[in-house]
Amino acid sequence: MSRSDARELLTRLGASARPAGSSAEAAARELCAERLRQAGFEVEERPFSYSAFPGLWGTPLAGAALLLTSVGAGLSLLRADPPDGPLARALTAVLIIGLAGWWLGRYGTRRLPFMRREGLNLEARRGVPTVWLTAHLDSKSQPVSLLTRAAATVALCVGWGCLALVFGLSHFFRVPVAVPLSLITWTAIAALPLSLAVVGTNGSGVLDNATGVASIVVAARELEGTTPIGLVITSAEELGLAGARAWVEGKSHAVAINCDGVDDFGTLSITAGAPGRKLWRRHQVAGVFGPEVRIRESIPGVLLDSTAFSDRGWAACTISQGTIRSLARIHTRRDGLDECTGKGVDGAARLIAALAGAIIAEGKNSE
């Protein structure tokens, strides 16, 4: 696929918002299917059912619950001395909220019986794939950017971690009420952006994630026609990774190379959990890609389709490119074609194709 073809694909994918289940998403999925059929892939739509509750309401409800917990703990601290009683109750509430959030993120889309929706993943394969290229097609907007949400998550972890430390010290030393009260105020302020993170449909979702879809389609077309490779273009990633979690369930372990967010500028990065980092570092040492590509851990508060694959035991990573300013645009009105022209797609596609080709060749050599 030429650079002009890749640009044309990105322009068409990013022409409008693509909420999960919308006609705009369906049109974009058919466009991808057409391009992949032209490249010799067998293409099928894979239906799935999911609960939209975790994706629509999980974050704002968790933020609101944490905010109320902080306010309640602060009011109790003003009336209590020593502070260990209010802190114990607040920390217990935070633990419960955290466990509920973990369950919703891991299992909620598949198991909750309410707010059920139907979705479609696009699966394309050539031969018998051991490597799958993935990217999500749907988009969303929120009143706060991804950067703000991630920063708020880190601030909450720091604040409640310090409060847990204060609670432990309060059993051995007299802790002035002003110390936990200041930390409680910190956590209340940090919880506010999360409570505002209600899902909308503004913005065109170019960076997140028309660029990722374009990158894996370009990468697939760059691989030799005899190379066995698979693609999954998922839906409802923005609603709790629903499409990826549904598609991977019951599948045998393989390798997933996800692409999510390729800006015009910044450093190419490979984000991976522990099961996959050794694989990616081995290929970096072997020269498949250079040291200019960063291998890093996931950003707190940011869920990616590769998470769904890693949770099922796959070696999975996410390819991305950008800067802090990129994170500040994601999930806002500014995520459009004016801010992202697709200059980075070619580089991301080359990295994806090189990684996929090396892993497939390695598997053949070990047979």
mmCIF file with all atom_site columns, N, CA, C and O in Angstrom, residues 181-221:
data_model
loop_
_atom_site.group_PDB
_atom_site.id
_atom_site.type_symbol
_atom_site.label_atom_id
_atom_site.label_alt_id
_atom_site.label_comp_id
_atom_site.label_asym_id
_atom_site.label_entity_id
_atom_site.label_seq_id
_atom_site.pdbx_PDB_ins_code
_atom_site.Cartn_x
_atom_site.Cartn_y
_atom_site.Cartn_z
_atom_site.occupancy
_atom_site.B_iso_or_equiv
_atom_site.pdbx_formal_charge
_atom_site.auth_seq_id
_atom_site.auth_comp_id
_atom_site.auth_asym_id
_atom_site.auth_atom_id
_atom_site.pdbx_PDB_model_num
ATOM 1   N N  . LEU A 1 181 ? -5.709  14.922 56.932 1.00 0.00 ? 181 LEU A N  1
ATOM 2   C CA . LEU A 1 181 ? -6.702  15.814 56.355 1.00 0.00 ? 181 LEU A CA 1
ATOM 3   C C  . LEU A 1 181 ? -6.184  16.420 55.041 1.00 0.00 ? 181 LEU A C  1
ATOM 4   O O  . LEU A 1 181 ? -6.932  16.550 54.055 1.00 0.00 ? 181 LEU A O  1
ATOM 5   N N  . SER A 1 182 ? -4.915  16.766 55.002 1.00 0.00 ? 182 SER A N  1
ATOM 6   C CA . SER A 1 182 ? -4.314  17.297 53.774 1.00 0.00 ? 182 SER A CA 1
ATOM 7   C C  . SER A 1 182 ? -4.308  16.245 52.674 1.00 0.00 ? 182 SER A C  1
ATOM 8   O O  . SER A 1 182 ? -4.612  16.538 51.507 1.00 0.00 ? 182 SER A O  1
ATOM 9   N N  . LEU A 1 183 ? -3.985  15.010 53.046 1.00 0.00 ? 183 LEU A N  1
ATOM 10  C CA . LEU A 1 183 ? -3.966  13.930 52.059 1.00 0.00 ? 183 LEU A CA 1
ATOM 11  C C  . LEU A 1 183 ? -5.367  13.601 51.560 1.00 0.00 ? 183 LEU A C  1
ATOM 12  O O  . LEU A 1 183 ? -5.568  13.295 50.374 1.00 0.00 ? 183 LEU A O  1
ATOM 13  N N  . ILE A 1 184 ? -6.336  13.673 52.453 1.00 0.00 ? 184 ILE A N  1
ATOM 14  C CA . ILE A 1 184 ? -7.729  13.439 52.058 1.00 0.00 ? 184 ILE A CA 1
ATOM 15  C C  . ILE A 1 184 ? -8.174  14.494 51.053 1.00 0.00 ? 184 ILE A C  1
ATOM 16  O O  . ILE A 1 184 ? -8.866  14.201 50.061 1.00 0.00 ? 184 ILE A O  1
ATOM 17  N N  . THR A 1 185 ? -7.797  15.743 51.297 1.00 0.00 ? 185 THR A N  1
ATOM 18  C CA . THR A 1 185 ? -8.119  16.814 50.348 1.00 0.00 ? 185 THR A CA 1
ATOM 19  C C  . THR A 1 185 ? -7.487  16.529 48.995 1.00 0.00 ? 185 THR A C  1
ATOM 20  O O  . THR A 1 185 ? -8.109  16.726 47.937 1.00 0.00 ? 185 THR A O  1
ATOM 21  N N  . TRP A 1 186 ? -6.247  16.033 49.017 1.00 0.00 ? 186 TRP A N  1
ATOM 22  C CA . TRP A 1 186 ? -5.535  15.662 47.781 1.00 0.00 ? 186 TRP A CA 1
ATOM 23  C C  . TRP A 1 186 ? -6.326  14.600 47.012 1.00 0.00 ? 186 TRP A C  1
ATOM 24  O O  . TRP A 1 186 ? -6.515  14.709 45.803 1.00 0.00 ? 186 TRP A O  1
ATOM 25  N N  . THR A 1 187 ? -6.781  13.565 47.708 1.00 0.00 ? 187 THR A N  1
ATOM 26  C CA . THR A 1 187 ? -7.496  12.477 47.024 1.00 0.00 ? 187 THR A CA 1
ATOM 27  C C  . THR A 1 187 ? -8.845  12.940 46.495 1.00 0.00 ? 187 THR A C  1
ATOM 28  O O  . THR A 1 187 ? -9.297  12.471 45.442 1.00 0.00 ? 187 THR A O  1
ATOM 29  N N  . ALA A 1 188 ? -9.499  13.863 47.209 1.00 0.00 ? 188 ALA A N  1
ATOM 30  C CA . ALA A 1 188 ? -10.788 14.379 46.737 1.00 0.00 ? 188 ALA A CA 1
ATOM 31  C C  . ALA A 1 188 ? -10.603 15.147 45.435 1.00 0.00 ? 188 ALA A C  1
ATOM 32  O O  . ALA A 1 188 ? -11.385 14.986 44.477 1.00 0.00 ? 188 ALA A O  1
ATOM 33  N N  . ILE A 1 189 ? -9.569  15.975 45.373 1.00 0.00 ? 189 ILE A N  1
ATOM 34  C CA . ILE A 1 189 ? -9.302  16.739 44.152 1.00 0.00 ? 189 ILE A CA 1
ATOM 35  C C  . ILE A 1 189 ? -8.946  15.791 43.004 1.00 0.00 ? 189 ILE A C  1
ATOM 36  O O  . ILE A 1 189 ? -9.392  15.964 41.866 1.00 0.00 ? 189 ILE A O  1
ATOM 37  N N  . ALA A 1 190 ? -8.153  14.737 43.296 1.00 0.00 ? 190 ALA A N  1
ATOM 38  C CA . ALA A 1 190 ? -7.745  13.779 42.262 1.00 0.00 ? 190 ALA A CA 1
ATOM 39  C C  . ALA A 1 190 ? -8.922  12.962 41.739 1.00 0.00 ? 190 ALA A C  1
ATOM 40  O O  . ALA A 1 190 ? -8.938  12.553 40.568 1.00 0.00 ? 190 ALA A O  1
ATOM 41  N N  . ALA A 1 191 ? -9.913  12.701 42.594 1.00 0.00 ? 191 ALA A N  1
ATOM 42  C CA . ALA A 1 191 ? -11.068 11.890 42.179 1.00 0.00 ? 191 ALA A CA 1
ATOM 43  C C  . ALA A 1 191 ? -12.031 12.666 41.288 1.00 0.00 ? 191 ALA A C  1
ATOM 44  O O  . ALA A 1 191 ? -12.787 12.064 40.525 1.00 0.00 ? 191 ALA A O  1
ATOM 45  N N  . LEU A 1 192 ? -11.983 13.996 41.348 1.00 0.00 ? 192 LEU A N  1
ATOM 46  C CA . LEU A 1 192 ? -12.947 14.805 40.602 1.00 0.00 ? 192 LEU A CA 1
ATOM 47  C C  . LEU A 1 192 ? -12.889 14.568 39.093 1.00 0.00 ? 192 LEU A C  1
ATOM 48  O O  . LEU A 1 192 ? -13.941 14.376 38.459 1.00 0.00 ? 192 LEU A O  1
ATOM 49  N N  . PRO A 1 193 ? -11.690 14.563 38.449 1.00 0.00 ? 193 PRO A N  1
ATOM 50  C CA . PRO A 1 193 ? -11.676 14.308 36.993 1.00 0.00 ? 193 PRO A CA 1
ATOM 51  C C  . PRO A 1 193 ? -12.260 12.958 36.608 1.00 0.00 ? 193 PRO A C  1
ATOM 52  O O  . PRO A 1 193 ? -12.911 12.833 35.561 1.00 0.00 ? 193 PRO A O  1
ATOM 53  N N  . LEU A 1 194 ? -12.047 11.929 37.432 1.00 0.00 ? 194 LEU A N  1
ATOM 54  C CA . LEU A 1 194 ? -12.597 10.615 37.114 1.00 0.00 ? 194 LEU A CA 1
ATOM 55  C C  . LEU A 1 194 ? -14.116 10.633 37.181 1.00 0.00 ? 194 LEU A C  1
ATOM 56  O O  . LEU A 1 194 ? -14.798 10.001 36.358 1.00 0.00 ? 194 LEU A O  1
ATOM 57  N N  . SER A 1 195 ? -14.663 11.360 38.143 1.00 0.00 ? 195 SER A N  1
ATOM 58  C CA . SER A 1 195 ? -16.119 11.414 38.273 1.00 0.00 ? 195 SER A CA 1
ATOM 59  C C  . SER A 1 195 ? -16.766 12.148 37.097 1.00 0.00 ? 195 SER A C  1
ATOM 60  O O  . SER A 1 195 ? -17.963 11.979 36.839 1.00 0.00 ? 195 SER A O  1
ATOM 61  N N  . LEU A 1 196 ? -15.975 12.941 36.365 1.00 0.00 ? 196 LEU A N  1
ATOM 62  C CA . LEU A 1 196 ? -16.496 13.684 35.214 1.00 0.00 ? 196 LEU A CA 1
ATOM 63  C C  . LEU A 1 196 ? -16.307 12.944 33.892 1.00 0.00 ? 196 LEU A C  1
ATOM 64  O O  . LEU A 1 196 ? -16.747 13.434 32.841 1.00 0.00 ? 196 LEU A O  1
ATOM 65  N N  . ALA A 1 197 ? -15.670 11.780 33.926 1.00 0.00 ? 197 ALA A N  1
ATOM 66  C CA . ALA A 1 197 ? -15.284 11.074 32.688 1.00 0.00 ? 197 ALA A CA 1
ATOM 67  C C  . ALA A 1 197 ? -16.453 10.301 32.081 1.00 0.00 ? 197 ALA A C  1
ATOM 68  O O  . ALA A 1 197 ? -16.401 9.080  31.907 1.00 0.00 ? 197 ALA A O  1
ATOM 69  N N  . VAL A 1 198 ? -17.504 11.015 31.728 1.00 0.00 ? 198 VAL A N  1
ATOM 70  C CA . VAL A 1 198 ? -18.684 10.409 31.103 1.00 0.00 ? 198 VAL A CA 1
ATOM 71  C C  . VAL A 1 198 ? -18.440 10.298 29.599 1.00 0.00 ? 198 VAL A C  1
ATOM 72  O O  . VAL A 1 198 ? -17.886 11.206 28.976 1.00 0.00 ? 198 VAL A O  1
ATOM 73  N N  . VAL A 1 199 ? -18.840 9.190  29.001 1.00 0.00 ? 199 VAL A N  1
ATOM 74  C CA . VAL A 1 199 ? -18.563 8.919  27.587 1.00 0.00 ? 199 VAL A CA 1
ATOM 75  C C  . VAL A 1 199 ? -19.493 9.710  26.684 1.00 0.00 ? 199 VAL A C  1
ATOM 76  O O  . VAL A 1 199 ? -20.708 9.750  26.889 1.00 0.00 ? 199 VAL A O  1
ATOM 77  N N  . GLY A 1 200 ? -18.900 10.341 25.639 1.00 0.00 ? 200 GLY A N  1
ATOM 78  C CA . GLY A 1 200 ? -19.658 11.056 24.623 1.00 0.00 ? 200 GLY A CA 1
ATOM 79  C C  . GLY A 1 200 ? -19.198 10.670 23.225 1.00 0.00 ? 200 GLY A C  1
ATOM 80  O O  . GLY A 1 200 ? -18.434 9.708  23.059 1.00 0.00 ? 200 GLY A O  1
ATOM 81  N N  . THR A 1 201 ? -19.633 11.432 22.226 1.00 0.00 ? 201 THR A N  1
ATOM 82  C CA . THR A 1 201 ? -19.332 11.079 20.836 1.00 0.00 ? 201 THR A CA 1
ATOM 83  C C  . THR A 1 201 ? -18.684 12.235 20.080 1.00 0.00 ? 201 THR A C  1
ATOM 84  O O  . THR A 1 201 ? -18.722 12.273 18.854 1.00 0.00 ? 201 THR A O  1
ATOM 85  N N  . ASN A 1 202 ? -18.081 13.203 20.765 1.00 0.00 ? 202 ASN A N  1
ATOM 86  C CA . ASN A 1 202 ? -17.418 14.309 20.087 1.00 0.00 ? 202 ASN A CA 1
ATOM 87  C C  . ASN A 1 202 ? -16.030 13.885 19.611 1.00 0.00 ? 202 ASN A C  1
ATOM 88  O O  . ASN A 1 202 ? -15.451 12.937 20.121 1.00 0.00 ? 202 ASN A O  1
ATOM 89  N N  . GLY A 1 203 ? -15.466 14.619 18.671 1.00 0.00 ? 203 GLY A N  1
ATOM 90  C CA . GLY A 1 203 ? -14.147 14.275 18.145 1.00 0.00 ? 203 GLY A CA 1
ATOM 91  C C  . GLY A 1 203 ? -14.245 13.181 17.108 1.00 0.00 ? 203 GLY A C  1
ATOM 92  O O  . GLY A 1 203 ? -15.197 12.395 17.088 1.00 0.00 ? 203 GLY A O  1
ATOM 93  N N  . SER A 1 204 ? -13.250 13.109 16.240 1.00 0.00 ? 204 SER A N  1
ATOM 94  C CA . SER A 1 204 ? -13.271 12.134 15.145 1.00 0.00 ? 204 SER A CA 1
ATOM 95  C C  . SER A 1 204 ? -12.483 10.867 15.451 1.00 0.00 ? 204 SER A C  1
ATOM 96  O O  . SER A 1 204 ? -12.488 9.945  14.645 1.00 0.00 ? 204 SER A O  1
ATOM 97  N N  . GLY A 1 205 ? -11.786 10.825 16.580 1.00 0.00 ? 205 GLY A N  1
ATOM 98  C CA . GLY A 1 205 ? -11.040 9.615  16.916 1.00 0.00 ? 205 GLY A CA 1
ATOM 99  C C  . GLY A 1 205 ? -9.965  9.270  15.907 1.00 0.00 ? 205 GLY A C  1
ATOM 100 O O  . GLY A 1 205 ? -9.780  8.096  15.574 1.00 0.00 ? 205 GLY A O  1
ATOM 101 N N  . VAL A 1 206 ? -9.248  10.277 15.408 1.00 0.00 ? 206 VAL A N  1
ATOM 102 C CA . VAL A 1 206 ? -8.201  10.020 14.422 1.00 0.00 ? 206 VAL A CA 1
ATOM 103 C C  . VAL A 1 206 ? -6.991  9.378  15.086 1.00 0.00 ? 206 VAL A C  1
ATOM 104 O O  . VAL A 1 206 ? -6.550  8.291  14.701 1.00 0.00 ? 206 VAL A O  1
ATOM 105 N N  . LEU A 1 207 ? -6.455  10.044 16.098 1.00 0.00 ? 207 LEU A N  1
ATOM 106 C CA . LEU A 1 207 ? -5.322  9.471  16.824 1.00 0.00 ? 207 LEU A CA 1
ATOM 107 C C  . LEU A 1 207 ? -5.743  8.208  17.558 1.00 0.00 ? 207 LEU A C  1
ATOM 108 O O  . LEU A 1 207 ? -5.009  7.210  17.571 1.00 0.00 ? 207 LEU A O  1
ATOM 109 N N  . ASP A 1 208 ? -6.938  8.251  18.138 1.00 0.00 ? 208 ASP A N  1
ATOM 110 C CA . ASP A 1 208 ? -7.458  7.128  18.914 1.00 0.00 ? 208 ASP A CA 1
ATOM 111 C C  . ASP A 1 208 ? -8.786  6.653  18.318 1.00 0.00 ? 208 ASP A C  1
ATOM 112 O O  . ASP A 1 208 ? -9.843  7.095  18.750 1.00 0.00 ? 208 ASP A O  1
ATOM 113 N N  . ASN A 1 209 ? -8.822  5.774  17.254 1.00 0.00 ? 209 ASN A N  1
ATOM 114 C CA . ASN A 1 209 ? -7.675  5.002  16.873 1.00 0.00 ? 209 ASN A CA 1
ATOM 115 C C  . ASN A 1 209 ? -7.690  4.697  15.378 1.00 0.00 ? 209 ASN A C  1
ATOM 116 O O  . ASN A 1 209 ? -7.380  3.605  14.952 1.00 0.00 ? 209 ASN A O  1
ATOM 117 N N  . ALA A 1 210 ? -8.090  5.684  14.569 1.00 0.00 ? 210 ALA A N  1
ATOM 118 C CA . ALA A 1 210 ? -8.015  5.487  13.120 1.00 0.00 ? 210 ALA A CA 1
ATOM 119 C C  . ALA A 1 210 ? -6.571  5.215  12.690 1.00 0.00 ? 210 ALA A C  1
ATOM 120 O O  . ALA A 1 210 ? -6.326  4.422  11.777 1.00 0.00 ? 210 ALA A O  1
ATOM 121 N N  . THR A 1 211 ? -5.610  5.849  13.372 1.00 0.00 ? 211 THR A N  1
ATOM 122 C CA . THR A 1 211 ? -4.201  5.634  13.024 1.00 0.00 ? 211 THR A CA 1
ATOM 123 C C  . THR A 1 211 ? -3.764  4.197  13.283 1.00 0.00 ? 211 THR A C  1
ATOM 124 O O  . THR A 1 211 ? -3.001  3.621  12.510 1.00 0.00 ? 211 THR A O  1
ATOM 125 N N  . GLY A 1 212 ? -4.254  3.601  14.379 1.00 0.00 ? 212 GLY A N  1
ATOM 126 C CA . GLY A 1 212 ? -3.890  2.219  14.686 1.00 0.00 ? 212 GLY A CA 1
ATOM 127 C C  . GLY A 1 212 ? -4.449  1.242  13.677 1.00 0.00 ? 212 GLY A C  1
ATOM 128 O O  . GLY A 1 212 ? -3.762  0.310  13.238 1.00 0.00 ? 212 GLY A O  1
ATOM 129 N N  . VAL A 1 213 ? -5.708  1.461  13.276 1.00 0.00 ? 213 VAL A N  1
ATOM 130 C CA . VAL A 1 213 ? -6.330  0.589  12.271 1.00 0.00 ? 213 VAL A CA 1
ATOM 131 C C  . VAL A 1 213 ? -5.589  0.710  10.943 1.00 0.00 ? 213 VAL A C  1
ATOM 132 O O  . VAL A 1 213 ? -5.261  -0.293 10.293 1.00 0.00 ? 213 VAL A O  1
ATOM 133 N N  . ALA A 1 214 ? -5.304  1.953  10.525 1.00 0.00 ? 214 ALA A N  1
ATOM 134 C CA . ALA A 1 214 ? -4.570  2.151  9.274  1.00 0.00 ? 214 ALA A CA 1
ATOM 135 C C  . ALA A 1 214 ? -3.202  1.484  9.335  1.00 0.00 ? 214 ALA A C  1
ATOM 136 O O  . ALA A 1 214 ? -2.744  0.882  8.354  1.00 0.00 ? 214 ALA A O  1
ATOM 137 N N  . SER A 1 215 ? -2.540  1.552  10.490 1.00 0.00 ? 215 SER A N  1
ATOM 138 C CA . SER A 1 215 ? -1.195  0.985  10.628 1.00 0.00 ? 215 SER A CA 1
ATOM 139 C C  . SER A 1 215 ? -1.186  -0.531 10.455 1.00 0.00 ? 215 SER A C  1
ATOM 140 O O  . SER A 1 215 ? -0.313  -1.085 9.783  1.00 0.00 ? 215 SER A O  1
ATOM 141 N N  . ILE A 1 216 ? -2.167  -1.236 11.054 1.00 0.00 ? 216 ILE A N  1
ATOM 142 C CA . ILE A 1 216 ? -2.134  -2.696 10.930 1.00 0.00 ? 216 ILE A CA 1
ATOM 143 C C  . ILE A 1 216 ? -2.570  -3.145 9.538  1.00 0.00 ? 216 ILE A C  1
ATOM 144 O O  . ILE A 1 216 ? -2.092  -4.164 9.031  1.00 0.00 ? 216 ILE A O  1
ATOM 145 N N  . VAL A 1 217 ? -3.467  -2.377 8.889  1.00 0.00 ? 217 VAL A N  1
ATOM 146 C CA . VAL A 1 217 ? -3.853  -2.725 7.515  1.00 0.00 ? 217 VAL A CA 1
ATOM 147 C C  . VAL A 1 217 ? -2.662  -2.537 6.583  1.00 0.00 ? 217 VAL A C  1
ATOM 148 O O  . VAL A 1 217 ? -2.372  -3.394 5.732  1.00 0.00 ? 217 VAL A O  1
ATOM 149 N N  . VAL A 1 218 ? -1.927  -1.435 6.741  1.00 0.00 ? 218 VAL A N  1
ATOM 150 C CA . VAL A 1 218 ? -0.724  -1.201 5.935  1.00 0.00 ? 218 VAL A CA 1
ATOM 151 C C  . VAL A 1 218 ? 0.316   -2.279 6.213  1.00 0.00 ? 218 VAL A C  1
ATOM 152 O O  . VAL A 1 218 ? 0.929   -2.828 5.287  1.00 0.00 ? 218 VAL A O  1
ATOM 153 N N  . ALA A 1 219 ? 0.516   -2.630 7.482  1.00 0.00 ? 219 ALA A N  1
ATOM 154 C CA . ALA A 1 219 ? 1.504   -3.659 7.848  1.00 0.00 ? 219 ALA A CA 1
ATOM 155 C C  . ALA A 1 219 ? 1.143   -5.007 7.233  1.00 0.00 ? 219 ALA A C  1
ATOM 156 O O  . ALA A 1 219 ? 2.012   -5.715 6.703  1.00 0.00 ? 219 ALA A O  1
ATOM 157 N N  . ALA A 1 220 ? -0.135  -5.368 7.288  1.00 0.00 ? 220 ALA A N  1
ATOM 158 C CA . ALA A 1 220 ? -0.568  -6.659 6.737  1.00 0.00 ? 220 ALA A CA 1
ATOM 159 C C  . ALA A 1 220 ? -0.327  -6.719 5.240  1.00 0.00 ? 220 ALA A C  1
ATOM 160 O O  . ALA A 1 220 ? 0.075   -7.760 4.704  1.00 0.00 ? 220 ALA A O  1
ATOM 161 N N  . ARG A 1 221 ? -0.561  -5.622 4.556  1.00 0.00 ? 221 ARG A N  1
ATOM 162 C CA . ARG A 1 221 ? -0.370  -5.595 3.114  1.00 0.00 ? 221 ARG A CA 1
ATOM 163 C C  . ARG A 1 221 ? 1.111   -5.564 2.733  1.00 0.00 ? 221 ARG A C  1
ATOM 164 O O  . ARG A 1 221 ? 1.473   -5.910 1.605  1.00 0.00 ? 221 ARG A O  1
#
